């Protein structure tokens, strides 16, 4: 039975990459040892990380104005690192809130710096929407403007990029990096926990404009210090080497398979199939306004909540796993990152149709 894994993260990775990792697990590059057992300062590892960064730079078209860091601590590590590194004078950290993760970033930021938060989400009888980026009332004084382009739990995606006269734009791209084309120059700092579109959890990619490394910020642990990490080639301390290796393999795979434009088309096709089915069904619903529906995370609700447990157990029997919605919002959620094939979506829709018929 083919298993389709709809987990929000750690998520499904490309099977081709997993098979390659399996094949070279015990003997990496003919060294007779696993990549996990090699020094991060050994020549083959250094060559691998150099190519990994170059590959990501090509995939995302990242210019030399930016450093690319491979850090520890996942997405939440950056919730702390951003204010600690970017805090400036008396200016507050400005946080845009439209869901659970941007709210988490705001709360963490408030531990370290003065925070000004802007709720841009609207709730109209249980239908969620967001204010357009052009209507966000951003304060003039800001150390930075932080927002989350894709709310993994709420299934809300912001497709436009905010602008500010002088404050850097910071984006938590944990659940949408490499899923669609973006212009990196529109941002000043991008970060993304790896466990959705990149590789194993723990690793976090940080793409930071070099001029920001000159900021004093606040006293901070060296492992969260962008300038130190940049100077040390992301090796101030022992990096998560296996995750880094797997990220490099995923980037290689993406480059060999049409890169981000191809992924975007693939992701748009999958999301359209699933949302269209949900919209035409009387049995399932999605509560997000069409223009800001996530391409990566599709939450949906059954008309009758009491069928949730049965839906999940029946889905599992046919190889459709990890569809349970996040505990904070309930319902179901299909996370359909880059690695999810169109066939997975078709299998899910076929199952949903059958289940709806049987329980109508
Ligand atoms: N931001 C977003 C948008 C996320 O989806 C997540 C995790 N799902 C995080 C931050 C936190 O990441 P981590 O668990 O790696 O700290």
CSV table of C-alpha atoms and ligand atoms in Angstrom, one decimal:
chain,number,residue,atom,x,y,z
A,1,UNK,CA,0.0,0.0,0.0
A,2,UNK,CA,1.3,3.5,-0.9
A,3,UNK,CA,1.3,5.7,2.2
A,4,UNK,CA,0.8,9.4,1.8
A,5,UNK,CA,2.0,11.4,4.8
A,6,UNK,CA,0.2,14.7,5.3
A,7,UNK,CA,2.1,15.6,8.4
A,8,UNK,CA,2.6,19.4,9.0
A,9,UNK,CA,6.2,18.8,10.1
A,10,UNK,CA,8.4,16.9,10.4
A,11,UNK,CA,6.9,16.3,7.0
A,12,UNK,CA,7.3,14.0,4.0
A,13,UNK,CA,10.5,14.4,2.1
A,14,UNK,CA,11.2,13.5,-1.6
A,15,UNK,CA,11.4,9.6,-1.7
A,16,UNK,CA,14.3,9.9,-4.2
A,17,UNK,CA,16.3,11.8,-1.6
A,18,UNK,CA,15.4,9.4,1.2
A,19,UNK,CA,16.5,6.4,-0.9
A,20,UNK,CA,19.8,8.1,-1.7
A,21,UNK,CA,20.4,8.8,1.9
A,22,UNK,CA,19.6,5.2,2.8
A,23,UNK,CA,22.0,3.9,0.1
A,24,UNK,CA,24.9,6.0,1.4
A,25,UNK,CA,23.9,5.9,5.1
A,26,UNK,CA,26.8,3.7,6.2
A,27,UNK,CA,29.4,4.8,3.6
A,28,UNK,CA,29.3,8.4,2.6
A,29,UNK,CA,31.4,9.4,-0.4
A,30,UNK,CA,33.3,6.2,-0.1
A,31,UNK,CA,34.7,7.1,3.3
A,32,UNK,CA,33.5,3.9,4.9
A,33,UNK,CA,31.7,5.9,7.6
A,34,UNK,CA,28.3,7.7,7.8
A,35,UNK,CA,28.1,11.4,7.1
A,36,UNK,CA,26.8,11.5,10.7
A,37,UNK,CA,30.2,10.3,11.8
A,38,UNK,CA,32.4,12.8,9.9
A,39,UNK,CA,33.9,15.9,11.4
A,40,UNK,CA,32.1,19.0,10.4
A,41,UNK,CA,35.6,20.4,9.6
A,42,UNK,CA,36.6,17.5,7.4
A,43,UNK,CA,37.3,18.5,3.8
A,44,UNK,CA,34.4,16.4,2.3
A,45,UNK,CA,31.9,17.9,4.7
A,46,UNK,CA,33.1,21.4,4.0
A,47,UNK,CA,32.8,20.8,0.3
A,48,UNK,CA,29.3,19.5,0.8
A,49,UNK,CA,28.2,22.6,2.8
A,50,UNK,CA,29.7,24.9,0.3
A,51,UNK,CA,27.8,23.3,-2.5
A,52,UNK,CA,24.7,23.2,-0.3
A,53,UNK,CA,24.8,27.0,0.1
A,54,UNK,CA,25.5,27.6,-3.6
A,55,UNK,CA,22.6,25.4,-4.5
A,56,UNK,CA,20.2,27.2,-2.2
A,57,UNK,CA,21.5,30.5,-3.6
A,58,UNK,CA,20.7,29.3,-7.1
A,59,UNK,CA,17.3,28.0,-6.2
A,60,UNK,CA,16.2,31.2,-4.5
A,61,UNK,CA,18.3,33.6,-6.5
A,62,UNK,CA,20.0,35.0,-3.4
A,63,UNK,CA,22.5,37.8,-4.1
A,64,UNK,CA,25.8,38.5,-2.3
A,65,UNK,CA,24.0,41.2,-0.3
A,66,UNK,CA,22.9,38.3,1.9
A,67,UNK,CA,24.5,35.8,4.2
A,68,UNK,CA,23.0,32.3,4.3
A,69,UNK,CA,23.3,30.7,7.7
A,70,UNK,CA,22.5,27.1,8.8
A,71,UNK,CA,21.6,27.4,12.4
A,72,UNK,CA,20.3,25.3,15.3
A,73,UNK,CA,17.1,25.6,17.2
A,74,UNK,CA,14.4,25.4,14.5
A,75,UNK,CA,11.9,28.1,13.8
A,76,UNK,CA,11.4,29.0,17.4
A,77,UNK,CA,15.1,29.6,17.9
A,78,UNK,CA,14.7,32.5,15.5
A,79,UNK,CA,11.7,33.8,17.5
A,80,UNK,CA,14.4,34.8,20.0
A,81,UNK,CA,17.3,35.4,17.6
A,82,UNK,CA,15.5,38.0,15.6
A,83,UNK,CA,14.8,40.6,18.4
A,84,UNK,CA,18.1,39.8,20.0
A,85,UNK,CA,20.1,40.6,16.8
A,86,UNK,CA,17.9,43.3,15.3
A,87,UNK,CA,16.8,45.4,18.3
A,88,UNK,CA,17.8,49.0,17.7
A,89,UNK,CA,17.6,52.0,20.1
A,90,UNK,CA,14.1,52.7,21.4
A,91,UNK,CA,12.3,51.4,18.4
A,92,UNK,CA,9.8,48.6,19.0
A,93,UNK,CA,9.8,45.3,17.2
A,94,UNK,CA,6.7,45.4,15.1
A,95,UNK,CA,4.9,42.0,14.8
A,96,UNK,CA,2.1,41.3,12.3
A,97,UNK,CA,-0.3,38.7,13.7
A,98,UNK,CA,-2.6,36.5,11.7
A,99,UNK,CA,-2.4,33.2,13.3
A,100,UNK,CA,-0.8,30.9,15.9
A,101,UNK,CA,2.8,31.0,14.8
A,102,UNK,CA,3.0,34.8,14.3
A,103,UNK,CA,1.4,35.1,17.8
A,104,UNK,CA,4.1,32.8,19.1
A,105,UNK,CA,6.9,34.9,17.6
A,106,UNK,CA,5.3,38.0,19.1
A,107,UNK,CA,5.2,36.5,22.6
A,108,UNK,CA,8.8,35.4,22.4
A,109,UNK,CA,9.9,38.8,21.1
A,110,UNK,CA,8.2,40.5,24.0
A,111,UNK,CA,10.5,38.8,26.4
A,112,UNK,CA,13.5,40.7,24.9
A,113,UNK,CA,12.2,43.9,23.4
A,114,UNK,CA,9.3,46.3,23.3
A,115,UNK,CA,6.7,44.9,21.0
A,116,UNK,CA,4.1,46.6,18.9
A,117,UNK,CA,1.7,44.1,17.4
A,118,UNK,CA,-0.8,44.5,14.6
A,119,UNK,CA,-3.7,42.1,14.2
A,120,UNK,CA,-4.4,41.9,10.5
A,121,UNK,CA,-6.8,39.0,10.7
A,122,UNK,CA,-10.5,39.3,10.5
A,123,UNK,CA,-13.1,36.8,11.6
A,124,UNK,CA,-16.5,37.1,9.9
A,125,UNK,CA,-18.9,34.5,11.3
A,126,UNK,CA,-16.1,31.9,11.4
A,127,UNK,CA,-14.8,32.9,8.0
A,128,UNK,CA,-11.2,34.1,8.3
A,129,UNK,CA,-9.6,36.8,6.1
A,130,UNK,CA,-6.7,39.2,6.3
A,131,UNK,CA,-6.3,42.8,5.6
A,132,UNK,CA,-4.3,43.5,2.4
A,133,UNK,CA,-0.7,44.3,3.0
A,134,UNK,CA,-1.2,47.9,1.7
A,135,UNK,CA,-3.7,48.6,4.6
A,136,UNK,CA,-1.3,47.5,7.3
A,137,UNK,CA,-0.8,50.5,9.5
A,138,UNK,CA,2.9,50.1,10.2
A,139,UNK,CA,4.5,52.5,12.7
A,140,UNK,CA,7.2,54.8,11.4
A,141,UNK,CA,9.6,53.7,14.2
A,142,UNK,CA,10.4,50.1,14.2
A,143,UNK,CA,13.5,48.0,14.8
A,144,UNK,CA,12.1,45.4,12.4
A,145,UNK,CA,8.7,44.3,10.9
A,146,UNK,CA,8.1,40.6,11.5
A,147,UNK,CA,5.5,38.5,9.8
A,148,UNK,CA,4.7,35.0,8.9
A,149,UNK,CA,3.8,34.5,5.2
A,150,UNK,CA,2.3,31.1,5.8
A,151,UNK,CA,0.5,30.2,9.0
A,152,UNK,CA,1.0,26.5,9.2
A,153,UNK,CA,-1.9,25.8,11.6
A,154,UNK,CA,-4.4,28.3,10.4
A,155,UNK,CA,-3.8,27.6,6.7
A,156,UNK,CA,-3.5,31.3,5.9
A,157,UNK,CA,-1.0,32.5,3.4
A,158,UNK,CA,0.0,36.1,2.6
A,159,UNK,CA,1.1,36.4,-1.0
A,160,UNK,CA,2.1,40.1,-1.0
A,161,UNK,CA,5.2,41.4,0.8
A,162,UNK,CA,5.0,44.4,3.2
A,163,UNK,CA,7.2,47.4,2.7
A,164,UNK,CA,8.6,49.8,5.3
A,165,UNK,CA,10.6,53.1,4.8
A,166,UNK,CA,13.5,52.1,7.0
A,167,UNK,CA,12.8,49.0,9.1
A,168,UNK,CA,13.9,45.6,7.9
A,169,UNK,CA,11.3,43.1,6.8
A,170,UNK,CA,11.6,39.8,8.5
A,171,UNK,CA,9.7,36.7,7.3
A,172,UNK,CA,9.1,33.4,9.0
A,173,UNK,CA,9.0,31.2,5.9
A,174,UNK,CA,9.2,27.9,7.8
A,175,UNK,CA,6.2,26.3,6.0
A,176,UNK,CA,6.5,27.9,2.6
A,177,UNK,CA,10.1,28.3,1.7
A,178,UNK,CA,10.9,26.9,-1.7
A,179,UNK,CA,7.2,26.3,-2.4
A,180,UNK,CA,6.7,29.3,-4.7
A,181,UNK,CA,8.8,32.0,-6.3
A,182,UNK,CA,9.7,35.0,-4.1
A,183,UNK,CA,12.0,37.9,-4.6
A,184,UNK,CA,14.6,37.7,-1.8
A,185,UNK,CA,15.5,41.3,-2.3
A,186,UNK,CA,12.0,42.3,-1.0
A,187,UNK,CA,13.1,41.0,2.4
A,188,UNK,CA,15.9,41.7,4.8
A,189,UNK,CA,15.8,38.5,6.8
A,190,UNK,CA,14.2,35.2,6.0
A,191,UNK,CA,14.2,32.2,8.3
A,192,UNK,CA,12.8,28.8,8.0
A,193,UNK,CA,12.8,25.7,10.2
A,194,UNK,CA,13.8,22.8,7.9
A,195,UNK,CA,11.3,20.2,8.7
A,196,UNK,CA,8.7,20.9,6.0
A,197,UNK,CA,10.3,21.7,2.6
A,198,UNK,CA,14.0,21.2,3.4
A,199,UNK,CA,15.0,18.3,5.7
A,200,UNK,CA,15.1,17.0,9.3
A,201,UNK,CA,13.9,19.2,12.1
A,202,UNK,CA,16.4,21.2,14.3
A,203,UNK,CA,18.1,23.0,11.4
A,204,UNK,CA,17.0,26.5,10.5
A,205,UNK,CA,18.0,28.4,7.4
A,206,UNK,CA,18.6,32.1,7.9
A,207,UNK,CA,19.0,34.4,5.0
A,208,UNK,CA,20.1,37.8,6.3
A,209,UNK,CA,21.1,41.0,4.7
A,210,UNK,CA,24.7,41.6,5.5
A,211,UNK,CA,24.2,45.2,6.6
A,212,UNK,CA,22.0,43.9,9.5
A,213,UNK,CA,25.0,42.1,10.9
A,214,UNK,CA,26.4,45.5,12.0
A,215,UNK,CA,23.6,46.1,14.5
A,216,UNK,CA,24.5,45.8,18.2
A,217,UNK,CA,21.2,44.3,19.1
A,218,UNK,CA,20.9,42.9,22.7
A,219,UNK,CA,23.2,40.7,24.7
A,220,UNK,CA,22.7,37.2,23.3
A,221,UNK,CA,24.0,33.7,23.3
A,222,UNK,CA,26.8,33.2,20.8
A,223,UNK,CA,24.9,30.4,19.1
A,224,UNK,CA,22.1,32.9,18.2
A,225,UNK,CA,24.4,35.6,17.0
A,226,UNK,CA,24.2,36.1,13.3
A,227,UNK,CA,27.5,38.0,13.0
A,228,UNK,CA,29.3,35.2,14.8
A,229,UNK,CA,27.6,32.5,12.8
A,230,UNK,CA,28.4,34.3,9.5
A,231,UNK,CA,32.0,34.8,10.5
A,232,UNK,CA,32.3,31.1,11.5
A,233,UNK,CA,30.6,29.7,8.4
A,234,UNK,CA,27.7,28.5,10.6
A,235,UNK,CA,30.2,26.4,12.6
A,236,UNK,CA,30.6,28.4,15.8
A,237,UNK,CA,29.6,25.2,17.5
A,238,UNK,CA,29.0,21.7,16.0
A,239,UNK,CA,26.2,22.1,13.5
A,240,UNK,CA,23.4,19.6,12.9
A,241,UNK,CA,25.5,17.8,10.3
A,242,UNK,CA,23.0,15.1,9.2
A,243,UNK,CA,20.2,17.6,8.8
A,244,UNK,CA,22.6,19.8,6.8
A,245,UNK,CA,23.6,16.9,4.5
A,246,UNK,CA,20.0,16.0,3.9
A,247,UNK,CA,19.1,19.6,3.1
A,248,UNK,CA,21.9,19.6,0.5
A,249,UNK,CA,20.4,16.5,-1.0
A,250,UNK,CA,16.9,18.1,-1.1
A,251,UNK,CA,18.3,21.2,-2.8
A,252,UNK,CA,20.1,19.1,-5.4
A,253,UNK,CA,16.9,17.2,-6.0
A,254,UNK,CA,15.0,20.4,-6.5
A,255,UNK,CA,17.5,21.8,-8.9
A,256,UNK,CA,17.4,18.6,-11.0
A,257,UNK,CA,13.6,18.8,-11.1
A,258,UNK,CA,12.8,22.2,-12.4
A,259,UNK,CA,13.6,24.3,-9.2
A,260,UNK,CA,11.1,26.6,-7.5
A,261,UNK,CA,9.0,27.6,-10.6
A,262,UNK,CA,8.2,23.9,-11.2
A,263,UNK,CA,7.4,23.4,-7.5
A,264,UNK,CA,5.1,26.4,-7.6
A,265,UNK,CA,3.1,25.0,-10.5
A,266,UNK,CA,3.0,21.6,-8.8
A,267,UNK,CA,1.8,23.1,-5.5
A,268,UNK,CA,-0.8,25.3,-7.2
A,269,UNK,CA,-2.2,22.3,-9.0
A,270,UNK,CA,-2.4,20.3,-5.8
A,271,UNK,CA,-4.0,23.1,-3.7
A,272,UNK,CA,-6.5,23.9,-6.5
A,273,UNK,CA,-7.6,20.2,-6.7
A,274,UNK,CA,-8.1,20.0,-3.0
A,275,UNK,CA,-9.8,23.3,-2.3
A,276,UNK,CA,-12.1,22.9,-5.3
A,277,UNK,CA,-13.2,19.6,-4.0
A,278,UNK,CA,-13.8,21.0,-0.5
A,279,UNK,CA,-15.7,24.0,-1.9
A,280,UNK,CA,-18.0,21.8,-3.9
A,281,UNK,CA,-18.7,19.5,-1.1
A,282,UNK,CA,-21.5,20.0,1.4
A,283,UNK,CA,-19.8,17.6,3.8
A,284,UNK,CA,-16.4,19.4,4.2
A,285,UNK,CA,-15.5,23.1,4.6
A,286,UNK,CA,-12.5,25.4,4.7
A,287,UNK,CA,-12.9,28.7,6.6
A,288,UNK,CA,-10.2,30.8,4.9
A,289,UNK,CA,-11.0,33.5,2.3
A,290,UNK,CA,-9.9,32.3,-1.1
A,291,UNK,CA,-7.3,34.9,-1.8
A,292,UNK,CA,-5.3,34.0,1.3
A,293,UNK,CA,-5.6,30.2,1.4
A,294,UNK,CA,-2.4,28.4,2.0
A,295,UNK,CA,-0.8,26.4,-0.8
A,296,UNK,CA,0.9,24.2,1.8
A,297,UNK,CA,-1.5,23.6,4.7
A,298,UNK,CA,-5.1,22.9,4.0
A,299,UNK,CA,-7.3,22.8,7.1
A,300,UNK,CA,-10.8,21.4,6.7
A,301,UNK,CA,-13.7,20.5,8.8
A,302,UNK,CA,-16.2,17.8,8.6
A,303,UNK,CA,-19.8,18.9,8.9
A,304,UNK,CA,-20.2,16.6,11.8
A,305,UNK,CA,-17.3,16.7,14.3
A,306,UNK,CA,-18.3,13.5,15.9
A,307,UNK,CA,-17.1,11.7,12.7
A,308,UNK,CA,-13.5,13.0,13.1
A,309,UNK,CA,-12.1,9.9,14.8
A,310,UNK,CA,-13.7,7.6,12.3
A,311,UNK,CA,-12.5,9.7,9.4
A,312,UNK,CA,-8.9,9.5,10.7
A,313,UNK,CA,-8.9,5.8,11.4
A,314,UNK,CA,-10.5,5.0,8.0
A,315,UNK,CA,-8.1,7.3,6.2
A,316,UNK,CA,-5.2,5.5,7.9
A,317,UNK,CA,-6.4,2.1,6.7
A,318,UNK,CA,-6.0,3.3,3.1
A,319,UNK,CA,-2.6,4.8,3.7
A,320,UNK,CA,-3.6,8.5,4.2
A,321,UNK,CA,-1.8,9.4,7.5
A,322,UNK,CA,-1.3,12.4,9.8
A,323,UNK,CA,-4.5,14.2,8.7
A,324,UNK,CA,-5.6,15.3,12.2
A,325,UNK,CA,-5.9,19.1,12.6
A,326,UNK,CA,-3.7,20.9,15.1
A,327,UNK,CA,-4.9,20.4,18.7
A,328,UNK,CA,-5.5,24.2,19.0
A,329,UNK,CA,-7.9,24.4,16.0
A,330,UNK,CA,-9.3,20.8,15.6
A,331,UNK,CA,-10.8,19.4,12.4
A,332,UNK,CA,-8.4,18.1,9.8
A,333,UNK,CA,-5.3,19.4,8.0
A,334,UNK,CA,-3.7,18.1,4.9
A,335,UNK,CA,-0.1,19.5,4.6
A,336,UNK,CA,0.9,19.2,1.0
A,337,UNK,CA,4.5,20.4,0.8
A,338,UNK,CA,6.7,20.1,-2.2
A,339,UNK,CA,7.3,16.4,-1.7
A,340,UNK,CA,3.6,15.4,-1.8
A,341,UNK,CA,2.7,14.1,-5.3
A,342,UNK,CA,-0.5,15.0,-7.1
A,343,UNK,CA,-1.4,11.3,-6.7
A,344,UNK,CA,-1.5,11.8,-2.9
A,345,UNK,CA,-4.1,14.6,-3.4
A,346,UNK,CA,-6.2,12.5,-5.7
A,347,UNK,CA,-6.1,9.6,-3.3
A,348,UNK,CA,-7.2,11.9,-0.5
A,349,UNK,CA,-10.0,13.4,-2.5
A,350,UNK,CA,-11.2,9.9,-3.5
A,351,UNK,CA,-11.3,8.9,0.1
A,352,UNK,CA,-13.0,12.1,1.2
A,353,UNK,CA,-15.7,11.6,-1.4
A,354,UNK,CA,-16.3,8.0,-0.4
A,355,UNK,CA,-16.4,8.8,3.3
A,356,UNK,CA,-18.9,11.7,2.7
A,357,UNK,CA,-21.2,9.4,0.7
A,358,UNK,CA,-21.1,6.7,3.4
A,359,UNK,CA,-21.9,9.2,6.2
A,360,UNK,CA,-24.2,11.7,4.6
B,1,LIG,N1,7.0,29.0,12.5
B,1,LIG,C1,6.2,28.3,11.7
B,1,LIG,C2,5.4,29.0,10.6
B,1,LIG,C3,6.0,26.9,11.9
B,1,LIG,O1,5.2,26.2,11.2
B,1,LIG,C4,6.7,26.3,13.0
B,1,LIG,C5,6.6,24.8,13.3
B,1,LIG,N2,5.6,24.2,12.7
B,1,LIG,C6,7.6,27.1,13.8
B,1,LIG,C7,7.7,28.4,13.5
B,1,LIG,C8,8.4,26.5,14.9
B,1,LIG,O2,9.4,25.7,14.4
B,1,LIG,P1,10.2,24.7,15.3
B,1,LIG,O3,9.3,23.7,15.9
B,1,LIG,O4,11.3,24.2,14.4
B,1,LIG,O5,10.8,25.6,16.4
